[in-house]
Amino acid sequence: MSNRHAAMTIWTEPYADDGKLRPQDATGLDEFLGDQDRSEITGLGVPFFSGRNDQINAFRQSVRKLASGRKSNATIVVEGPPGCGKSALLMQYVAELNRYPAQSGREWLPVVLDGANATSPAEIMRAVDDAIARKLAQQALQAPRNEQIELARTLFAKFVQIQPVEWTFEKLKDIDERGFSAFGLGIGAKTQANQPTSITELPLIRGSQWDGWNIVLLIDEAQHIDPTHPNSNMSTLSSIHQGMVNLPIIFCAFGLPDTTQVLRKVGVSRPSSKRKFKLAGLSDNETQMAVNRAFRQFDLRQSGQLEQQIVSRSNGWPQHLTVYLNAVLSAARPTIESQGHVNAAQIDIAAVLSDGDQMRRSYYEGRIESLESISLTYEGHAKLLAQHLIAANGPTRIDDAIRLLVKERAATIDQASTFLTEAMQCGLLAKSPDGSLLSPIPSFLAYLASPAQQHSWAEKPKGLTR
């Protein structure tokens, strides 16, 4: 089977994480540590990304529809609190698209767009134009050097419909790094008079320039979708969602737990239940695969006990997992750089776990500060609910939580309801499938419920020595 034929089947095959290292994992140690818990959207995927089989298979299903000639289809909506891995999944979608070969003469084009701009046809056009420009620049840079200038002139002249100009290798690199607004050229820009006033004008203005691309809008921070944005049009996303735009284009929205309600406000009222995901933590097996990938990449040996500690302490929460990996690999870096590998016995395990604990504690403190910025009463509300959930040893009904806050914290029903919404936004609470309240991060409850926030997971692990 040729590589091209194999690539053609990517989106037709079910995705299942097999735990193997992938090209996106071939990242340098300094680069990984420098990113902390926030990688750039490079199109390569997040290093040591694990799991999310259902979400990626839903994405491949959407891609199959677009590849079969459908102009658009049901939207994917991914909701979850900060730190649950939404951005990592978005970057994995971009990485997926970059692996797909052209279909029926159309190349795949991932376009990452901030939610605040998602209802503005003008902003969407700019984002798509910029993504096309980057793709063209990358194609030119990947060509043999003696062909780059001529190829660049051909590609860019066709796209921007201007007279060919002399492009240099340095200019191509600048465009690849800084986008299409380089050198002060308003390439592709339209005057105010030519701005679209309705969604029906969008394909008319850009249709010819977008011919040849299967476009996937990836809306980050989708809870910020703003119908009052200048040049916004309330029907923009609903028209894409319902297939009324005569372009091969779909969109995926990533945002906080109220994203579906935000989408309804701009007319996307029927997201498919099979393509709506409330992102939660990873399973122990998925967490283990991520840790194992990282340790294999940087050749950290005899690390079984350390891996178990990280899996246990991260509680399957992607942000926590990254915190502990950073703590371990920061301590291991000098030995890895000098020897090319490191034995776990050479690491002060208790010290690095303590560092990870402190970084995780800082995460919780930041979440509580976000609640306090809304109301100084919210920390007390959060502690009370944490104690209640721990005592109940399971989910609690929303009505019961409201009654508890009214009785014990003197909150009104409206104040209690508002607090529960904010607590879901910050990651303290989540809704179970039956509508009850639970915590997506059990250790967050322990942090809030323990006196002076002292925790067993911050103590020196027993049985582990240097």
XYZ file of C-alpha atoms in Angstrom:
466
model
C 0.000 0.000 0.000
C 1.426 3.365 -0.978
C 1.796 6.130 1.580
C -0.730 8.199 -0.327
C -3.286 5.373 -0.349
C -2.703 4.817 3.348
C -3.215 8.520 4.014
C -6.459 8.472 2.034
C -7.972 6.114 4.608
C -7.129 8.162 7.700
C -10.545 9.743 8.143
C -12.392 6.518 7.193
C -10.730 4.468 9.926
C -11.755 4.535 13.596
C -9.279 6.331 15.839
C -7.985 4.555 18.909
C -5.019 5.764 20.918
C -2.453 2.980 20.856
C 0.033 4.661 23.186
C 2.827 4.804 20.608
C 5.060 7.815 20.073
C 4.027 10.010 17.139
C 5.797 12.748 15.164
C 4.224 15.433 17.382
C 5.973 13.863 20.379
C 9.413 14.484 18.878
C 9.757 17.772 20.715
C 12.900 19.038 22.390
C 13.093 19.085 26.172
C 13.700 22.843 26.331
C 10.749 23.464 24.028
C 8.427 21.271 26.100
C 9.465 22.880 29.383
C 9.296 26.356 27.858
C 5.682 25.840 26.797
C 4.687 24.972 30.388
C 1.027 23.964 30.035
C 0.323 26.073 26.940
C 1.686 24.862 23.598
C 1.463 26.994 20.491
C -0.996 26.036 17.781
C 1.609 24.766 15.326
C -0.490 22.221 13.484
C 1.611 19.388 14.876
C -0.575 18.519 17.852
C 0.281 18.718 21.543
C 3.214 16.567 22.694
C 2.093 13.418 24.539
C -1.597 14.012 23.757
C -3.608 10.968 24.885
C -7.108 9.562 24.651
C -10.118 11.508 23.345
C -11.125 8.663 21.020
C -14.817 9.649 20.867
C -14.055 13.288 20.077
C -11.595 12.485 17.308
C -13.891 9.883 15.763
C -16.714 12.448 15.702
C -14.335 14.836 13.954
C -13.414 12.212 11.373
C -17.094 11.595 10.730
C -17.586 15.299 10.017
C -14.587 15.249 7.710
C -15.993 12.259 5.826
C -19.194 14.207 5.187
C -17.256 17.174 3.838
C -15.050 14.907 1.714
C -18.121 13.231 0.227
C -19.304 16.528 -1.249
C -21.561 17.831 1.533
C -21.142 21.583 1.884
C -21.609 21.517 5.643
C -22.926 19.323 8.431
C -23.564 19.193 12.170
C -21.265 21.241 14.346
C -18.929 19.742 16.954
C -19.195 21.457 20.334
C -16.589 20.781 23.036
C -17.328 22.229 26.477
C -15.325 22.057 29.661
C -13.759 24.050 32.492
C -10.239 25.518 32.340
C -7.495 22.905 32.336
C -9.535 20.009 30.934
C -7.670 19.900 27.607
C -9.921 21.814 25.192
C -7.024 23.621 23.531
C -5.066 20.374 23.282
C -7.994 18.740 21.477
C -8.323 21.752 19.165
C -4.651 21.430 18.246
C -5.128 17.718 17.657
C -7.942 18.501 15.214
C -5.560 20.837 13.386
C -2.939 18.079 13.328
C -5.512 15.643 11.943
C -6.430 18.012 9.105
C -2.783 18.570 8.221
C -2.389 14.820 7.688
C -5.281 14.550 5.243
C -4.467 14.632 1.503
C -6.464 16.720 -0.961
C -9.909 15.335 -1.711
C -11.578 15.905 -5.085
C -9.044 18.630 -5.822
C -9.626 20.419 -2.526
C -6.999 20.810 0.185
C -7.909 20.809 3.866
C -7.669 24.147 5.612
C -7.853 24.477 9.409
C -8.743 28.032 10.458
C -8.447 28.922 14.156
C -10.703 31.834 15.091
C -11.375 33.568 18.403
C -14.988 33.298 19.524
C -15.414 37.063 19.741
C -15.006 37.252 15.950
C -17.020 34.173 15.003
C -20.210 35.964 13.910
C -18.464 38.553 11.764
C -18.229 37.513 8.092
C -15.483 40.092 7.613
C -13.397 38.606 10.459
C -13.965 35.065 9.194
C -12.807 36.124 5.738
C -9.648 37.622 7.189
C -8.944 34.469 9.172
C -9.472 32.212 6.150
C -7.348 34.474 3.940
C -4.563 34.390 6.510
C -4.736 30.585 6.773
C -4.564 30.256 2.976
C -1.604 32.630 2.855
C 0.255 30.594 5.461
C -0.428 27.372 3.576
C 0.847 28.882 0.342
C 3.944 30.247 2.063
C 4.655 26.849 3.583
C 4.261 25.162 0.193
C 6.726 27.594 -1.332
C 9.222 27.132 1.494
C 9.046 23.353 1.156
C 9.902 23.489 -2.548
C 13.530 23.219 -3.748
C 15.258 26.516 -3.092
C 15.847 27.288 -6.752
C 12.088 26.966 -7.375
C 10.813 28.865 -4.353
C 10.727 32.370 -5.784
C 8.914 31.430 -8.975
C 6.470 29.182 -7.135
C 5.794 31.943 -4.611
C 5.108 34.461 -7.352
C 2.677 32.075 -9.054
C 0.816 31.063 -5.900
C 0.515 34.530 -4.395
C -0.340 36.280 -7.651
C -3.175 33.834 -8.173
C -4.457 34.286 -4.634
C -4.296 38.034 -4.191
C -5.022 38.881 -7.827
C -2.345 41.555 -8.029
C 0.608 42.008 -10.361
C 3.449 39.599 -9.562
C 6.152 41.073 -7.345
C 9.655 39.908 -6.523
C 9.496 37.719 -3.441
C 12.644 36.815 -1.595
C 13.330 33.792 0.566
C 13.492 36.041 3.630
C 10.112 37.580 2.817
C 8.558 34.128 2.484
C 9.858 33.199 5.907
C 8.483 36.436 7.306
C 5.022 35.712 5.886
C 5.129 32.167 7.226
C 5.942 33.501 10.704
C 3.850 36.673 10.832
C 0.978 36.019 8.486
C -0.388 37.829 5.498
C -0.269 41.354 6.839
C 3.542 41.450 6.551
C 5.331 44.445 4.995
C 2.308 46.712 5.448
C 0.587 45.264 2.385
C -3.201 45.157 2.672
C -3.313 42.012 0.593
C -6.791 40.602 0.308
C -8.281 43.427 2.379
C -11.544 45.029 1.353
C -12.703 48.590 1.762
C -15.621 49.306 4.067
C -17.904 49.646 1.053
C -17.134 46.076 0.063
C -17.701 44.553 3.479
C -20.456 41.901 3.403
C -23.728 42.935 4.987
C -25.320 39.475 5.030
C -24.164 35.885 5.127
C -25.261 35.374 1.525
C -22.546 37.802 0.382
C -19.797 35.821 2.074
C -19.417 33.112 -0.605
C -19.937 35.667 -3.390
C -17.011 37.800 -2.230
C -14.575 35.032 -1.371
C -15.978 32.017 -3.246
C -13.549 32.143 -6.145
C -10.526 32.649 -3.903
C -11.623 29.859 -1.568
C -12.209 27.409 -4.396
C -9.915 24.463 -3.828
C -10.160 24.364 -0.026
C -12.191 22.306 2.447
C -12.475 24.822 5.293
C -12.808 23.856 8.953
C -13.330 26.773 11.348
C -12.027 25.939 14.816
C -13.541 28.470 17.210
C -11.469 28.866 20.362
C -12.934 30.461 23.518
C -16.361 30.064 21.938
C -18.100 31.317 25.083
C -16.994 34.768 23.870
C -19.109 34.602 20.696
C -20.418 38.141 20.430
C -23.373 39.058 18.187
C -22.722 42.746 18.977
C -19.245 42.655 17.402
C -18.801 45.225 14.594
C -19.823 43.712 11.230
C -21.341 40.701 12.992
C -24.241 38.843 11.471
C -26.441 36.710 13.710
C -26.995 34.113 10.983
C -23.334 33.498 10.150
C -22.747 30.329 12.184
C -26.303 29.018 11.869
C -26.059 29.279 8.067
C -22.837 27.275 8.085
C -24.342 24.774 10.518
C -27.503 24.292 8.437
C -25.696 24.022 5.100
C -27.066 27.246 3.615
C -23.599 28.546 2.693
C -22.561 27.211 -0.688
C -18.999 26.489 0.389
C -17.305 23.365 1.752
C -17.078 24.683 5.304
C -17.887 23.412 8.816
C -17.022 24.635 12.295
C -16.093 23.224 15.679
C -16.609 25.261 18.863
C -14.450 24.946 21.993
C -15.470 26.789 25.132
C -16.568 26.861 28.754
C -19.626 24.915 29.948
C -22.183 27.467 28.718
C -20.997 27.387 25.097
C -24.084 25.578 23.802
C -26.321 28.293 25.240
C -24.131 30.947 23.614
C -24.450 29.194 20.249
C -28.232 29.128 20.610
C -28.212 32.911 20.917
C -26.759 33.178 17.404
C -29.109 30.614 15.881
C -27.227 27.323 16.238
C -30.109 25.686 18.045
C -29.734 22.013 17.174
C -26.208 20.704 17.762
C -26.128 16.936 17.402
C -26.020 15.099 20.728
C -23.401 12.756 19.258
C -21.155 15.716 18.452
C -21.512 17.620 21.687
C -18.902 16.764 24.282
C -18.536 17.796 27.903
C -14.806 17.304 28.238
C -13.751 15.721 31.506
C -10.557 14.148 32.781
C -8.564 11.322 31.228
C -8.832 7.739 32.412
C -5.933 6.256 34.375
C -4.947 4.279 31.283
C -4.925 7.385 29.083
C -2.934 9.289 31.710
C -0.482 6.404 31.902
C -0.010 6.475 28.120
C 0.765 10.204 28.220
C 3.337 9.792 31.001
C 4.906 6.808 29.246
C 5.176 8.755 25.981
C 6.967 11.621 27.721
C 9.386 9.339 29.555
C 10.200 7.368 26.395
C 10.755 10.540 24.398
C 13.290 11.849 26.914
C 14.634 8.399 27.880
C 13.710 8.433 31.548
C 14.373 4.870 32.716
C 13.232 2.571 35.541
C 10.399 4.955 36.253
C 7.528 2.613 37.170
C 6.980 3.973 40.688
C 7.287 7.563 39.522
C 4.770 6.982 36.731
C 2.298 5.555 39.238
C 2.710 8.602 41.470
C 2.063 11.014 38.585
C -0.993 9.073 37.409
C -2.393 9.074 40.937
C -1.716 12.724 41.732
C -2.816 14.191 38.421
C -6.307 12.680 38.872
C -6.621 12.423 35.105
C -6.769 16.232 34.801
C -4.667 17.327 31.783
C -3.446 20.550 33.415
C -2.281 18.638 36.482
C -0.613 16.005 34.323
C 1.425 18.657 32.540
C 2.368 20.217 35.881
C 3.852 16.978 37.206
C 5.607 16.155 33.923
C 7.173 19.616 33.985
C 8.317 19.155 37.586
C 9.937 15.782 36.870
C 11.553 16.743 33.563
C 12.849 20.056 34.937
C 14.687 18.113 37.645
C 15.891 15.519 35.127
C 17.053 17.994 32.471
C 20.720 18.388 33.578
C 21.254 14.625 33.575
C 19.411 14.112 30.286
C 21.488 16.862 28.664
C 24.767 15.400 29.929
C 24.052 11.676 29.521
C 21.216 11.527 26.984
C 19.054 9.653 29.481
C 18.268 9.550 33.187
C 17.436 6.852 35.708
C 14.496 7.665 37.993
C 16.723 6.713 40.952
C 18.832 9.795 40.160
C 15.840 12.089 40.758
C 14.683 13.368 44.132
C 11.162 12.056 43.639
C 9.764 13.518 46.849
C 11.058 16.972 45.891
C 9.650 16.949 42.352
C 6.278 15.682 43.535
C 6.230 18.450 46.129
C 6.968 20.966 43.357
C 4.085 19.533 41.335
C 1.808 19.714 44.363
C 2.610 23.381 44.813
C 1.918 24.148 41.142
C -1.369 22.281 41.376
C -2.259 24.215 44.525
C -1.566 27.441 42.636
C -4.013 26.304 39.973
C -6.732 25.829 42.588
C -5.930 29.193 44.142
C -6.309 30.812 40.738
C -9.693 29.170 40.235
C -10.879 30.407 43.648
C -9.579 33.901 42.906
C -11.666 33.892 39.739
C -14.732 33.176 41.875
C -13.816 35.818 44.447
C -13.448 38.409 41.690
C -17.178 37.970 41.097
C -18.232 37.924 44.743
C -16.322 37.713 48.016
C -18.989 35.304 49.289
C -18.152 32.685 46.669
C -15.143 31.131 48.415
C -17.330 30.353 51.427
C -20.008 28.932 49.128
C -17.382 26.755 47.437
C -15.988 25.392 50.712
C -19.463 24.530 51.976
C -20.366 22.666 48.787
C -17.017 20.853 48.783
C -17.661 19.566 52.302
C -21.204 18.581 51.301
C -20.085 16.628 48.213
C -17.345 14.838 50.120
C -19.778 13.873 52.887
C -22.327 12.686 50.309
C -19.593 10.668 48.537
C -21.266 11.335 45.201
C -23.314 13.766 43.126
C -25.916 16.051 44.663
C -29.100 17.463 43.202
C -28.999 21.088 42.059
C -32.080 21.874 44.159
C -30.369 20.417 47.227
C -27.238 22.499 46.603
C -29.347 25.659 46.273
C -31.243 24.900 49.469
C -27.954 24.305 51.300
C -26.563 27.673 50.187
C -29.798 29.453 51.091
C -29.917 27.869 54.551
C -26.233 27.897 55.542
C -24.922 30.902 53.588
C -27.974 33.184 53.591
C -27.935 33.364 49.798
C -31.054 34.073 47.787
C -32.184 31.431 45.291
C -30.978 33.614 42.397
C -27.611 34.206 44.068
C -27.167 30.497 44.719
C -28.070 29.626 41.116
C -25.619 32.208 39.778
C -22.876 30.843 42.012
C -23.437 27.284 40.733
C -23.063 28.535 37.155
C -19.793 30.285 37.998
C -18.553 27.212 39.915
C -19.063 25.116 36.765
C -17.183 27.714 34.721
C -14.145 27.545 36.999
C -13.933 23.753 37.185
C -15.188 23.187 40.699
C -18.501 21.648 39.618
C -19.921 19.886 36.588
C -23.280 18.416 35.634
C -23.650 14.651 35.431
C -25.776 13.163 32.601
C -28.834 13.152 34.897
C -28.352 16.838 35.758
C -26.862 16.336 39.222
C -23.787 18.217 40.407
C -20.408 16.573 40.855
C -16.770 17.633 40.778
C -14.698 16.939 37.648
C -11.549 17.317 39.802
C -12.046 15.452 43.095
C -8.782 16.808 44.521
C -10.189 20.335 44.071
C -12.853 19.407 46.618
C -10.184 18.115 48.982
C -8.290 21.376 48.638
C -11.355 23.404 49.599
C -12.637 21.126 52.341
C -9.370 20.533 54.205
C -8.416 22.845 57.100
C -5.831 25.395 55.907
C -5.777 23.468 52.636
C -3.385 20.784 53.951
C -3.509 17.595 51.900
C -2.128 14.094 52.052
C -1.059 14.382 48.416
C 1.362 17.166 49.460
C 3.171 14.940 51.943
C 6.319 12.993 51.187
C 5.254 9.764 49.440
C 5.890 6.724 51.585
C 8.220 4.033 50.352
C 9.984 6.258 47.836
C 13.580 7.265 48.409
C 16.124 9.003 46.334
